[in-house]
Amino acid sequence: DGGITQSPKYLFRKEGQNVTLSCEQNLNHDAMYWYRQDPGQGLRLIYYSQIVNDFQKGDIAEGYSVSREKKESFPLTVTSAQKNPTAFYLCASSTGAFEQYFGPGTRLTVT
Amino acid sequence: GESVGLHLPTLSVQEGDNSIINCAYSNSASDYFIWYKQESGKGPQFIIDIRSNMDKRQGQRVTVLLNKTVKHLSLQIAATQPGDSAVYFCAESLPRGSGTYKYIFGTGTRLKVLA
């Protein structure tokens, strides 16, 4: 089955801790993206990667970091510098200008 | 469930009726548009897309209309069913050169289907 997987579905952390969210795709897509979704707002782009070993900041990159060592994987680290990390995080992938395929999301709660 | 749709506009329709969900997009240079459906606690699912050189596209029970003059998209769902209950949002794809694209997402509309 082709698709995007994110793990875990729910994640709880204490303030001050870094946490890494996993995203894997087997669609052979070059481009991968991380979005944050908050109530009443459209998806906001955190980071994106068009190709392995390259990534770019999106609109709200502060407090986040990513890596793209393999085509299939694009993990996102939420660092302690992110002031409001509690949110629903979505990973997506795409090829060219076509639709983005989304993973099931990770709900991160930081207390 | 997720609170993603907490503050969104809501459209309530009777089961079997047609639904029309609207979206205003922001950039006249956007050349590709997508409608997504998002159920509570899940990632968005692709429903239908349309390129800027078209003004209408039909799928199974869904139709997307594009009005470039006023930068407006609509999604029509025929014979709405309980399983259609979800948050729907549009996305526009904006070319930014070098073969890369920026996706801009709308905030969404919650569709409630009444039995």
mmCIF file of C-alpha atoms in Angstrom:
data_model
loop_
_atom_site.group_PDB
_atom_site.id
_atom_site.type_symbol
_atom_site.label_atom_id
_atom_site.label_comp_id
_atom_site.label_asym_id
_atom_site.label_seq_id
_atom_site.Cartn_x
_atom_site.Cartn_y
_atom_site.Cartn_z
ATOM 1 C CA ASP A 1 0.000 0.000 0.000
ATOM 2 C CA GLY A 2 1.459 3.365 -1.025
ATOM 3 C CA GLY A 3 1.102 6.264 1.340
ATOM 4 C CA ILE A 4 2.451 8.456 4.081
ATOM 5 C CA THR A 5 2.778 7.353 7.666
ATOM 6 C CA GLN A 6 3.263 9.526 10.701
ATOM 7 C CA SER A 7 4.038 8.355 14.163
ATOM 8 C CA PRO A 8 3.023 8.515 16.855
ATOM 9 C CA LYS A 9 -0.620 9.586 16.551
ATOM 10 C CA TYR A 10 -0.553 11.234 19.979
ATOM 11 C CA LEU A 11 2.509 12.614 21.733
ATOM 12 C CA PHE A 12 2.815 14.203 25.156
ATOM 13 C CA ARG A 13 5.861 16.110 26.344
ATOM 14 C CA LYS A 14 6.920 18.380 29.155
ATOM 15 C CA GLU A 15 7.948 21.935 28.435
ATOM 16 C CA GLY A 16 11.653 22.265 27.750
ATOM 17 C CA GLN A 17 11.988 18.909 26.020
ATOM 18 C CA ASN A 18 12.740 18.454 22.352
ATOM 19 C CA VAL A 19 10.556 15.966 20.495
ATOM 20 C CA THR A 20 10.857 14.388 17.057
ATOM 21 C CA LEU A 21 7.883 13.533 14.870
ATOM 22 C CA SER A 22 8.308 10.849 12.257
ATOM 23 C CA CYS A 23 7.141 11.025 8.625
ATOM 24 C CA GLU A 24 7.746 8.298 6.054
ATOM 25 C CA GLN A 25 6.439 7.974 2.483
ATOM 26 C CA ASN A 26 6.693 5.187 -0.070
ATOM 27 C CA LEU A 27 5.173 7.153 -2.956
ATOM 28 C CA ASN A 28 8.579 7.975 -4.457
ATOM 29 C CA HIS A 29 7.781 11.673 -4.162
ATOM 30 C CA ASP A 30 10.650 14.128 -4.261
ATOM 31 C CA ALA A 31 8.973 16.882 -2.249
ATOM 32 C CA MET A 32 7.940 16.616 1.399
ATOM 33 C CA TYR A 33 6.354 19.168 3.708
ATOM 34 C CA TRP A 34 5.526 19.775 7.338
ATOM 35 C CA TYR A 35 2.468 21.795 8.317
ATOM 36 C CA ARG A 36 0.981 22.883 11.562
ATOM 37 C CA GLN A 37 -2.801 23.021 11.985
ATOM 38 C CA ASP A 38 -4.460 25.120 14.677
ATOM 39 C CA PRO A 39 -8.184 25.695 15.280
ATOM 40 C CA GLY A 40 -9.690 28.246 12.894
ATOM 41 C CA GLN A 41 -6.553 28.592 10.765
ATOM 42 C CA GLY A 42 -5.420 27.216 7.457
ATOM 43 C CA LEU A 43 -2.443 24.901 7.316
ATOM 44 C CA ARG A 44 0.787 26.768 7.943
ATOM 45 C CA LEU A 45 4.022 25.608 6.379
ATOM 46 C CA ILE A 46 6.885 24.873 8.760
ATOM 47 C CA TYR A 47 9.544 23.363 6.487
ATOM 48 C CA TYR A 48 9.688 21.765 3.080
ATOM 49 C CA SER A 49 12.183 19.733 1.122
ATOM 50 C CA GLN A 50 12.296 19.438 -2.648
ATOM 51 C CA ILE A 51 15.099 16.907 -2.733
ATOM 52 C CA VAL A 52 17.256 14.752 -0.471
ATOM 53 C CA ASN A 53 19.773 16.670 1.646
ATOM 54 C CA ASP A 54 18.063 19.977 0.966
ATOM 55 C CA PHE A 55 15.267 21.752 2.829
ATOM 56 C CA GLN A 56 13.868 25.252 3.155
ATOM 57 C CA LYS A 57 12.140 27.198 5.895
ATOM 58 C CA GLY A 58 8.449 27.777 5.525
ATOM 59 C CA ASP A 59 6.366 30.534 7.065
ATOM 60 C CA ILE A 60 6.701 29.455 10.703
ATOM 61 C CA ALA A 61 10.065 27.656 10.983
ATOM 62 C CA GLU A 62 11.220 29.222 14.261
ATOM 63 C CA GLY A 63 11.594 26.613 16.973
ATOM 64 C CA TYR A 64 11.568 23.686 14.544
ATOM 65 C CA SER A 65 14.253 21.712 12.718
ATOM 66 C CA VAL A 66 14.191 19.013 10.033
ATOM 67 C CA SER A 67 16.486 16.658 8.162
ATOM 68 C CA ARG A 68 16.164 14.891 4.809
ATOM 69 C CA GLU A 69 18.803 12.189 4.682
ATOM 70 C CA LYS A 70 16.617 9.778 2.732
ATOM 71 C CA LYS A 71 13.981 10.370 0.083
ATOM 72 C CA GLU A 72 11.405 8.436 2.109
ATOM 73 C CA SER A 73 11.880 10.187 5.430
ATOM 74 C CA PHE A 74 11.438 13.765 6.662
ATOM 75 C CA PRO A 75 11.457 13.932 10.487
ATOM 76 C CA LEU A 76 10.496 17.129 12.293
ATOM 77 C CA THR A 77 11.990 18.133 15.645
ATOM 78 C CA VAL A 78 10.000 20.492 17.812
ATOM 79 C CA THR A 79 12.565 22.192 20.018
ATOM 80 C CA SER A 80 12.161 23.848 23.391
ATOM 81 C CA ALA A 81 12.509 27.191 21.581
ATOM 82 C CA GLN A 82 9.058 26.772 20.018
ATOM 83 C CA LYS A 83 6.859 28.982 22.186
ATOM 84 C CA ASN A 84 3.518 27.343 21.482
ATOM 85 C CA PRO A 85 4.176 23.773 20.334
ATOM 86 C CA THR A 86 0.830 22.185 21.161
ATOM 87 C CA ALA A 87 -0.833 21.563 17.794
ATOM 88 C CA PHE A 88 -1.780 19.004 15.172
ATOM 89 C CA TYR A 89 1.165 18.361 12.841
ATOM 90 C CA LEU A 90 0.699 17.139 9.285
ATOM 91 C CA CYS A 91 3.301 15.775 6.916
ATOM 92 C CA ALA A 92 2.697 15.755 3.166
ATOM 93 C CA SER A 93 4.467 14.795 -0.025
ATOM 94 C CA SER A 94 3.978 15.688 -3.650
ATOM 95 C CA THR A 95 5.427 15.415 -7.104
ATOM 96 C CA GLY A 96 5.679 18.549 -9.204
ATOM 97 C CA ALA A 97 2.677 20.830 -9.156
ATOM 98 C CA PHE A 98 0.138 18.183 -8.258
ATOM 99 C CA GLU A 99 -1.866 17.522 -5.134
ATOM 100 C CA GLN A 100 -0.173 16.944 -1.856
ATOM 101 C CA TYR A 101 -0.768 13.621 -0.147
ATOM 102 C CA PHE A 102 -1.127 13.960 3.604
ATOM 103 C CA GLY A 103 -0.307 11.644 6.443
ATOM 104 C CA PRO A 104 -2.735 10.968 9.304
ATOM 105 C CA GLY A 105 -1.164 13.600 11.546
ATOM 106 C CA THR A 106 0.404 13.726 15.007
ATOM 107 C CA ARG A 107 -1.315 15.527 17.873
ATOM 108 C CA LEU A 108 1.416 16.990 20.088
ATOM 109 C CA THR A 109 0.537 18.219 23.569
ATOM 110 C CA VAL A 110 3.159 20.023 25.618
ATOM 111 C CA THR A 111 2.450 20.799 29.274
ATOM 112 C CA GLY B 1 -11.663 14.144 18.532
ATOM 113 C CA GLU B 2 -9.556 16.950 17.094
ATOM 114 C CA SER B 3 -10.487 20.571 17.703
ATOM 115 C CA VAL B 4 -9.277 21.674 14.276
ATOM 116 C CA GLY B 5 -12.739 22.685 13.092
ATOM 117 C CA LEU B 6 -13.765 24.418 16.307
ATOM 118 C CA HIS B 7 -14.088 27.970 15.001
ATOM 119 C CA LEU B 8 -14.925 27.325 11.370
ATOM 120 C CA PRO B 9 -18.015 28.415 9.452
ATOM 121 C CA THR B 10 -20.534 25.592 9.360
ATOM 122 C CA LEU B 11 -22.825 24.505 6.570
ATOM 123 C CA SER B 12 -25.714 22.275 7.634
ATOM 124 C CA VAL B 13 -27.556 20.371 4.927
ATOM 125 C CA GLN B 14 -30.255 17.756 4.912
ATOM 126 C CA GLU B 15 -29.229 14.282 3.803
ATOM 127 C CA GLY B 16 -29.940 13.915 0.101
ATOM 128 C CA ASP B 17 -29.700 17.643 -0.635
ATOM 129 C CA ASN B 18 -26.870 19.231 -2.603
ATOM 130 C CA SER B 19 -24.093 21.100 -0.775
ATOM 131 C CA ILE B 20 -22.117 24.062 -2.037
ATOM 132 C CA ILE B 21 -18.940 25.083 -0.257
ATOM 133 C CA ASN B 22 -17.153 28.252 -1.296
ATOM 134 C CA CYS B 23 -13.575 29.424 -1.155
ATOM 135 C CA ALA B 24 -11.883 32.677 -2.090
ATOM 136 C CA TYR B 25 -8.265 32.298 -3.124
ATOM 137 C CA SER B 26 -5.591 34.882 -2.795
ATOM 138 C CA ASN B 27 -3.268 34.939 -5.768
ATOM 139 C CA SER B 28 -4.150 35.457 -9.420
ATOM 140 C CA ALA B 29 -0.909 33.695 -10.424
ATOM 141 C CA SER B 30 -2.035 30.407 -8.854
ATOM 142 C CA ASP B 31 -2.520 27.844 -11.574
ATOM 143 C CA TYR B 32 -3.803 24.747 -9.819
ATOM 144 C CA PHE B 33 -6.477 24.302 -7.172
ATOM 145 C CA ILE B 34 -7.438 21.427 -4.926
ATOM 146 C CA TRP B 35 -10.288 20.579 -2.594
ATOM 147 C CA TYR B 36 -9.563 18.469 0.463
ATOM 148 C CA LYS B 37 -11.830 16.717 2.955
ATOM 149 C CA GLN B 38 -10.658 16.319 6.529
ATOM 150 C CA GLU B 39 -12.467 14.111 9.012
ATOM 151 C CA SER B 40 -11.960 14.571 12.711
ATOM 152 C CA GLY B 41 -8.569 13.354 13.879
ATOM 153 C CA LYS B 42 -7.369 12.480 10.388
ATOM 154 C CA GLY B 43 -5.185 13.968 7.689
ATOM 155 C CA PRO B 44 -6.743 15.761 4.699
ATOM 156 C CA GLN B 45 -7.855 13.628 1.754
ATOM 157 C CA PHE B 46 -7.821 14.783 -1.853
ATOM 158 C CA ILE B 47 -11.288 15.164 -3.373
ATOM 159 C CA ILE B 48 -10.901 16.918 -6.705
ATOM 160 C CA ASP B 49 -8.612 19.349 -8.466
ATOM 161 C CA ILE B 50 -8.803 21.842 -11.310
ATOM 162 C CA ARG B 51 -6.259 23.688 -13.415
ATOM 163 C CA SER B 52 -6.558 27.384 -14.121
ATOM 164 C CA ASN B 53 -7.276 26.788 -17.815
ATOM 165 C CA MET B 54 -10.596 25.163 -16.862
ATOM 166 C CA ASP B 55 -13.690 26.572 -15.211
ATOM 167 C CA LYS B 56 -15.443 23.342 -14.277
ATOM 168 C CA ARG B 57 -14.482 19.786 -13.473
ATOM 169 C CA GLN B 58 -16.675 16.912 -12.400
ATOM 170 C CA GLY B 59 -15.954 13.850 -10.361
ATOM 171 C CA GLN B 60 -18.161 11.273 -8.756
ATOM 172 C CA ARG B 61 -20.867 13.309 -6.948
ATOM 173 C CA VAL B 62 -18.545 16.314 -6.782
ATOM 174 C CA THR B 63 -18.049 19.295 -9.072
ATOM 175 C CA VAL B 64 -15.523 22.089 -8.736
ATOM 176 C CA LEU B 65 -16.160 25.481 -10.319
ATOM 177 C CA LEU B 66 -13.428 28.062 -10.816
ATOM 178 C CA ASN B 67 -14.087 31.745 -11.413
ATOM 179 C CA LYS B 68 -10.757 33.409 -12.049
ATOM 180 C CA THR B 69 -12.285 36.847 -12.503
ATOM 181 C CA VAL B 70 -13.263 37.030 -8.848
ATOM 182 C CA LYS B 71 -10.747 34.447 -7.572
ATOM 183 C CA HIS B 72 -13.430 32.093 -6.335
ATOM 184 C CA LEU B 73 -13.697 28.318 -6.107
ATOM 185 C CA SER B 74 -16.690 26.276 -5.170
ATOM 186 C CA LEU B 75 -17.224 22.623 -4.390
ATOM 187 C CA GLN B 76 -20.602 21.114 -5.090
ATOM 188 C CA ILE B 77 -21.533 17.790 -3.529
ATOM 189 C CA ALA B 78 -24.593 16.091 -4.983
ATOM 190 C CA ALA B 79 -26.979 14.050 -2.837
ATOM 191 C CA THR B 80 -25.056 14.705 0.366
ATOM 192 C CA GLN B 81 -24.615 11.673 2.605
ATOM 193 C CA PRO B 82 -23.799 11.326 6.327
ATOM 194 C CA GLY B 83 -20.283 10.209 5.375
ATOM 195 C CA ASP B 84 -19.718 13.597 3.778
ATOM 196 C CA SER B 85 -19.694 15.257 7.197
ATOM 197 C CA ALA B 86 -16.206 16.729 7.588
ATOM 198 C CA VAL B 87 -14.185 19.924 7.232
ATOM 199 C CA TYR B 88 -13.562 20.921 3.612
ATOM 200 C CA PHE B 89 -10.841 23.305 2.538
ATOM 201 C CA CYS B 90 -9.385 24.548 -0.679
ATOM 202 C CA ALA B 91 -5.754 24.950 -1.637
ATOM 203 C CA GLU B 92 -4.063 26.937 -4.384
ATOM 204 C CA SER B 93 -0.723 26.100 -5.908
ATOM 205 C CA LEU B 94 1.421 29.102 -6.739
ATOM 206 C CA PRO B 95 4.482 28.668 -8.963
ATOM 207 C CA ARG B 96 7.558 30.188 -7.412
ATOM 208 C CA GLY B 97 10.102 29.399 -10.130
ATOM 209 C CA SER B 98 12.645 26.611 -10.617
ATOM 210 C CA GLY B 99 9.819 24.098 -10.839
ATOM 211 C CA THR B 100 8.775 24.613 -7.234
ATOM 212 C CA TYR B 101 5.335 25.508 -5.911
ATOM 213 C CA LYS B 102 3.886 27.110 -2.817
ATOM 214 C CA TYR B 103 0.591 25.741 -1.538
ATOM 215 C CA ILE B 104 -1.769 28.138 0.208
ATOM 216 C CA PHE B 105 -4.615 26.631 2.194
ATOM 217 C CA GLY B 106 -7.988 28.072 3.102
ATOM 218 C CA THR B 107 -9.281 27.867 6.668
ATOM 219 C CA GLY B 108 -12.074 25.467 5.805
ATOM 220 C CA THR B 109 -15.811 24.976 6.186
ATOM 221 C CA ARG B 110 -17.424 22.366 8.391
ATOM 222 C CA LEU B 111 -20.164 20.417 6.619
ATOM 223 C CA LYS B 112 -22.811 18.852 8.845
ATOM 224 C CA VAL B 113 -25.242 16.440 7.265
ATOM 225 C CA LEU B 114 -28.589 16.232 9.035
ATOM 226 C CA ALA B 115 -30.482 12.951 8.957
#
